[in-house]
mmCIF file of C-alpha atoms in Angstrom:
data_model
loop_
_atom_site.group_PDB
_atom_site.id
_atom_site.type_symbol
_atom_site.label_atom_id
_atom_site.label_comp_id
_atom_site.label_asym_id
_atom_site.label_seq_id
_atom_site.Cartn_x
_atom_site.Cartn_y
_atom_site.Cartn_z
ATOM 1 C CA UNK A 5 11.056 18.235 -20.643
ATOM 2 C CA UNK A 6 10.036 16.539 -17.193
ATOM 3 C CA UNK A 7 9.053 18.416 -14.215
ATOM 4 C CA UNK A 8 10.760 15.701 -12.320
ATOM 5 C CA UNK A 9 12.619 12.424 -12.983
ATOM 6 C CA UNK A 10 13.008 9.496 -10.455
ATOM 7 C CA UNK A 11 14.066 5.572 -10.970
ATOM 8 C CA UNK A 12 12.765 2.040 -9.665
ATOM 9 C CA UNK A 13 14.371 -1.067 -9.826
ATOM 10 C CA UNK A 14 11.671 -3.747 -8.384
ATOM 11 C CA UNK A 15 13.293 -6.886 -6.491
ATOM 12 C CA UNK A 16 11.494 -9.786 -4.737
ATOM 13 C CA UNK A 17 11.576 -7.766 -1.117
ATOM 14 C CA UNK A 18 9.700 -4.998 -3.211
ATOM 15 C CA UNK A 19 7.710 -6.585 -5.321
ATOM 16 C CA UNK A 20 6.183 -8.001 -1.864
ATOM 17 C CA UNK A 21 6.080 -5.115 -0.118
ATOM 18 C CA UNK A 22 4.172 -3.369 -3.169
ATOM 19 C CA UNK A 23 1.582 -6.617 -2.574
ATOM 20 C CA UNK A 24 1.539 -5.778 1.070
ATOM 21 C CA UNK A 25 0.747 -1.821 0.812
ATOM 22 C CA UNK A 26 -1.968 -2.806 -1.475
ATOM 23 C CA UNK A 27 -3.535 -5.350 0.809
ATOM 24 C CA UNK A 28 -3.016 -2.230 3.655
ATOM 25 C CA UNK A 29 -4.555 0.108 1.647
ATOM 26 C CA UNK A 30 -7.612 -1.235 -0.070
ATOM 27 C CA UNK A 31 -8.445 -4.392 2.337
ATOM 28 C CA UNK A 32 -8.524 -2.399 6.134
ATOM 29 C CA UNK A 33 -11.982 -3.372 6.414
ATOM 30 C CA UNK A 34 -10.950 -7.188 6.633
ATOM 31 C CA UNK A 35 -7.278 -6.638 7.660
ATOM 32 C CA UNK A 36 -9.690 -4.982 11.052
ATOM 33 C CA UNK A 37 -12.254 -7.968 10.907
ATOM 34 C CA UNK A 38 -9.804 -10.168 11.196
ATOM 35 C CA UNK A 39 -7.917 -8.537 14.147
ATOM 36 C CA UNK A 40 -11.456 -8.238 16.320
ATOM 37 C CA UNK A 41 -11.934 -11.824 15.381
ATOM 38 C CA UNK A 42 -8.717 -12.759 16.261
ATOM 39 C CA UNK A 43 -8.854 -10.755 19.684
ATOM 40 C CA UNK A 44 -11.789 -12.027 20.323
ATOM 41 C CA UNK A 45 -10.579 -15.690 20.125
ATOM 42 C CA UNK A 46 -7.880 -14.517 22.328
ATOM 43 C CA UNK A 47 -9.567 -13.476 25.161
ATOM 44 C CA UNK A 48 -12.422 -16.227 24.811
ATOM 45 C CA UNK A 49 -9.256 -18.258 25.397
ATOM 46 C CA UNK A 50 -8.026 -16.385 28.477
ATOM 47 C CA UNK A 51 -11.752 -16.232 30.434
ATOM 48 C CA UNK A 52 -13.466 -19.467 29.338
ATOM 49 C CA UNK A 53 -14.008 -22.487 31.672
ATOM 50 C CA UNK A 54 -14.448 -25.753 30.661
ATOM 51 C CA UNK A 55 -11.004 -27.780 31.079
ATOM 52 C CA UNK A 56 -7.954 -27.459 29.048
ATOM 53 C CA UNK A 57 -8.955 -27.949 25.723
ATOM 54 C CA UNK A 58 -11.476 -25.638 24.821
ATOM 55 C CA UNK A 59 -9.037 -22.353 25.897
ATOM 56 C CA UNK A 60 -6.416 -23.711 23.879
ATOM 57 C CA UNK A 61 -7.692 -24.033 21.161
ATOM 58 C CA UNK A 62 -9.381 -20.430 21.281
ATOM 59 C CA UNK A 63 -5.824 -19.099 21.968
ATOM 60 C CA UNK A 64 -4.627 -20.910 19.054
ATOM 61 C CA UNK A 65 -6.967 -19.855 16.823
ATOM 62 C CA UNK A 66 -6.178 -16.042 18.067
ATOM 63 C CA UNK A 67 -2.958 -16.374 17.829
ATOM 64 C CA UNK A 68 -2.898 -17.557 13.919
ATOM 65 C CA UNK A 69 -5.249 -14.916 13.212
ATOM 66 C CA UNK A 70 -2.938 -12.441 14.449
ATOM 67 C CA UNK A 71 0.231 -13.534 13.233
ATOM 68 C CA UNK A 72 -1.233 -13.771 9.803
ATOM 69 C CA UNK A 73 -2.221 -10.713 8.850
ATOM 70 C CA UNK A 74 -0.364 -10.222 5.612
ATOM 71 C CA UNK A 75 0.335 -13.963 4.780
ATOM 72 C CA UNK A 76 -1.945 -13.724 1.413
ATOM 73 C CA UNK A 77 -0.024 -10.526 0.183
ATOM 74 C CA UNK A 78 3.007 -11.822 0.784
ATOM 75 C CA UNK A 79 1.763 -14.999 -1.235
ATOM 76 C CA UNK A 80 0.603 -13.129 -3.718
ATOM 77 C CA UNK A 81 4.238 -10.794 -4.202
ATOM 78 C CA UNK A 82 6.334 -14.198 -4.328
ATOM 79 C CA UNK A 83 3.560 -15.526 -6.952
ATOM 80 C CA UNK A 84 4.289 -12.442 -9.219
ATOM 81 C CA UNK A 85 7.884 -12.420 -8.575
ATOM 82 C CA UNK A 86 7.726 -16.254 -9.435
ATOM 83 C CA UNK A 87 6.244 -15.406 -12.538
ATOM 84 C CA UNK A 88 8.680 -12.798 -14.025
ATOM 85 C CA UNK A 89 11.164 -15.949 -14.238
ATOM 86 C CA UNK A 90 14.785 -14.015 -12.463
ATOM 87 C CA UNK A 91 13.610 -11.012 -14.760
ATOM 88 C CA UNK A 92 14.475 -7.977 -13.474
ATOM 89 C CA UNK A 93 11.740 -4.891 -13.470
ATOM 90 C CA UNK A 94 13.372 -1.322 -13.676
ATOM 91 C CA UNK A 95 11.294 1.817 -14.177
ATOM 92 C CA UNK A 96 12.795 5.334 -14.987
ATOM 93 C CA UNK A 97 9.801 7.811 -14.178
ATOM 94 C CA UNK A 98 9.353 11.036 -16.008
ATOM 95 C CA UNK A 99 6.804 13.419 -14.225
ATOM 96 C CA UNK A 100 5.512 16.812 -17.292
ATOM 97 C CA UNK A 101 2.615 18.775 -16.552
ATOM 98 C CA UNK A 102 -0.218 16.621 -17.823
ATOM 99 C CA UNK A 103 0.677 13.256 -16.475
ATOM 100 C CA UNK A 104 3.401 10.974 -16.097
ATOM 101 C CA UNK A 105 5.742 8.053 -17.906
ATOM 102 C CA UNK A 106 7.543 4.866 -16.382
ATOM 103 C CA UNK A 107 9.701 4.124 -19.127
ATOM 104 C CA UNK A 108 11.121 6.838 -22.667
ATOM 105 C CA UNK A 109 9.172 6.160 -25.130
ATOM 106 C CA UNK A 110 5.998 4.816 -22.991
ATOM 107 C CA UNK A 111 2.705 6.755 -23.180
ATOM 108 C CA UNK A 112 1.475 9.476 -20.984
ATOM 109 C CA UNK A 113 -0.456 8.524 -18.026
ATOM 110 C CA UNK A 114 -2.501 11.526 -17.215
ATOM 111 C CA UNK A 115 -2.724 12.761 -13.788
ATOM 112 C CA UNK A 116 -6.242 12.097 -13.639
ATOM 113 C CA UNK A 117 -5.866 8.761 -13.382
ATOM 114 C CA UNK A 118 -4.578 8.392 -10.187
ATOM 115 C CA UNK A 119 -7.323 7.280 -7.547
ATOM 116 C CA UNK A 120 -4.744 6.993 -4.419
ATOM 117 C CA UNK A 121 -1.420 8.484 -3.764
ATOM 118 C CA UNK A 122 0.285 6.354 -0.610
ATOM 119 C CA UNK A 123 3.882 6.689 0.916
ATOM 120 C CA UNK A 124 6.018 4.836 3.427
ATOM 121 C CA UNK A 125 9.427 5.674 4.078
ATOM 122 C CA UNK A 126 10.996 4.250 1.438
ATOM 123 C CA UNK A 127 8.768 4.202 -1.615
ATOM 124 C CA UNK A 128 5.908 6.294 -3.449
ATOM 125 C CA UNK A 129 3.150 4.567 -4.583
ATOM 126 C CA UNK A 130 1.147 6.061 -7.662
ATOM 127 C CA UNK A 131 -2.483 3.824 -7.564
ATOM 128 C CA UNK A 132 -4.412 3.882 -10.865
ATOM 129 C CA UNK A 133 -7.037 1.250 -9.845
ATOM 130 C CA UNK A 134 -7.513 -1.189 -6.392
ATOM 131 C CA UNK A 135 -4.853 -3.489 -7.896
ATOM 132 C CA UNK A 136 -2.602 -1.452 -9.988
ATOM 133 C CA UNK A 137 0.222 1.045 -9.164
ATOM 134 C CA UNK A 138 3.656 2.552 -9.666
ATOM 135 C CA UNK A 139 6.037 2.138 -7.180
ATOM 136 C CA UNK A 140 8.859 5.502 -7.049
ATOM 137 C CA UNK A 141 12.180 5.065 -4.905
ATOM 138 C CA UNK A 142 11.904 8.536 -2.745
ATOM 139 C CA UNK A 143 15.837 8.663 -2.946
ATOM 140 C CA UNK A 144 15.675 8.607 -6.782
ATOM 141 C CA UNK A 145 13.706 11.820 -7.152
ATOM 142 C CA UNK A 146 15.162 14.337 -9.207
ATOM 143 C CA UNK A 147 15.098 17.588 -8.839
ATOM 144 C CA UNK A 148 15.388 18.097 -5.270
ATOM 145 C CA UNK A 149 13.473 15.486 -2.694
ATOM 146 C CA UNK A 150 10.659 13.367 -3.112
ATOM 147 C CA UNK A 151 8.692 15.789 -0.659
ATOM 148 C CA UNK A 152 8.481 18.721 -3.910
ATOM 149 C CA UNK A 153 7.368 15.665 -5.971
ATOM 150 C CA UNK A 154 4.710 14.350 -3.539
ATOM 151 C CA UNK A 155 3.426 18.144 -3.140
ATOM 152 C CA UNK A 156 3.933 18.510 -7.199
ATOM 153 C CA UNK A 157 1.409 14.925 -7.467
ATOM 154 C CA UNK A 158 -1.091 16.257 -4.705
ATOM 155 C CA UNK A 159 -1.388 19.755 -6.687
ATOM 156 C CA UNK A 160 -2.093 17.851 -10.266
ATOM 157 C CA UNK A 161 -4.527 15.220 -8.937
ATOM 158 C CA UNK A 162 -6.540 16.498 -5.997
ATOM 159 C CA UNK A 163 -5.711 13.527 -3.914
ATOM 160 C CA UNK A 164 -4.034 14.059 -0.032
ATOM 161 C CA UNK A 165 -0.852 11.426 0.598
ATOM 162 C CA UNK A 166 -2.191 8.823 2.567
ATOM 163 C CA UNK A 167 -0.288 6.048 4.675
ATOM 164 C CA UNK A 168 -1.214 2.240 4.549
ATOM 165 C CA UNK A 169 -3.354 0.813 7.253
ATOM 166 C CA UNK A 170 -1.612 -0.130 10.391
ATOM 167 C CA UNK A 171 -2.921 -0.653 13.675
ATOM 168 C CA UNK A 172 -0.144 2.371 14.919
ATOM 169 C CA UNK A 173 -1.767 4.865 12.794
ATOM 170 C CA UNK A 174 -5.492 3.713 13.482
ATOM 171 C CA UNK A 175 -8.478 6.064 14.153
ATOM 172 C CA UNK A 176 -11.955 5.175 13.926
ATOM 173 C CA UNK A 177 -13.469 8.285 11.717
ATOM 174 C CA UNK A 178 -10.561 7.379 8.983
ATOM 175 C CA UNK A 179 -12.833 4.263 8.195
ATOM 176 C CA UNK A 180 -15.552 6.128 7.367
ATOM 177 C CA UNK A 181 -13.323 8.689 5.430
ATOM 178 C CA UNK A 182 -14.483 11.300 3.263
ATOM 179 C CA UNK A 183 -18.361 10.696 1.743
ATOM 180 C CA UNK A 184 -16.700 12.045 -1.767
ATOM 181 C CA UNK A 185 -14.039 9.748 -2.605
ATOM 182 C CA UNK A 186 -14.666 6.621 0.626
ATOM 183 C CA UNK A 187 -11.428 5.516 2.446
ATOM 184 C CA UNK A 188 -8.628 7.454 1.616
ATOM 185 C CA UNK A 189 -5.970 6.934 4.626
ATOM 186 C CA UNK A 190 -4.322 8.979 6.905
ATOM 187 C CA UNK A 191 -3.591 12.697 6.116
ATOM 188 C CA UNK A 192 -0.243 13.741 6.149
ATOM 189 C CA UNK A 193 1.183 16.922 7.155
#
């Protein structure tokens, strides 16, 4: 008998969002790169002489830095949702003691497993490998809220709940993270 229950019916606007927390989670290092680089072109733009040319064309090549920070994971969700051809992806999670299932009748993934647990508002998201996860609907969670579930998953694996990367929620010693397991996010309360 599960511990707890909880449902997920994926859609293109989640499918890419999955893609996008992914990107935010494993690729801060060049997601950060990128935004130096890109602030850096900026102001080159702003204080450099030299006619009318040269600053524009730093400015522009700031400004499509900046406004494509997640362009290649939303490529890459609209390239998997491409490829399920209008099928629809639904996943009815059972959480027991020793690990988890995302459909009856599918094998046990232990708890163990798990190398990253990440949240947003919205969604849960259960990361077995850098480019693999289970996403849970937080208003699907049965028993109670998805807050006893997240503190249910922290107890089993070990792992803190962690937050994508995002320039809001940024702090220098969180890219060094812990020397045990590297990056891991931003701890939650």
């Amino acid at each position: 008998m599960p511990v707890y229950t909880a449902k997920m019916k994926h859609s293109e606007a989640t499918i890419i969002r999955l893609a996008e927390t992914q990107y935010n989670t494993f690729q801060y290092g060049k997601k950060l790169l990128r935004i130096v680089l890109a602030l850096f072109m900026i102001g080159l733009g702003l204080y450099v002489g030299g006619g009318y040319l040269m600053p524009m064309f730093c400015l522009f090549i700031g400004c499509v830095l900046i406004s494509g920070l997640n362009t290649r994971a939303r490529y890459n969700g609209k390239k998997i949702y491409r490829q399920l051809n209008g099928k629809t992806l639904e996943s009815d999670y059972s959480f027991y003691e020793k690990g988890f299932k995302f459909y009856e009748g599918g094998v046990l993934i232990p708890y163990k497993k798990l190398v990253r647990l990440v949240e947003d508002k919205e969604y849960l998201y259960l990361y077995i490998s850098r480019e693999s996860a289970y996403m849970v609907d937080r208003s699907t969670v049965e028993p109670g809220d998805s807050g006893k579930l997240k503190e249910f998953l922290a107890g089993k694996t070990g792992l803190d709940w962690t937050k994508p990367f995002s320039l809001l929620t940024f702090r220098f010693p969180s890219v060094f993270g812990r020397r045990d397991r590297g990056f891991t996010g931003y701890r939650l309360k």
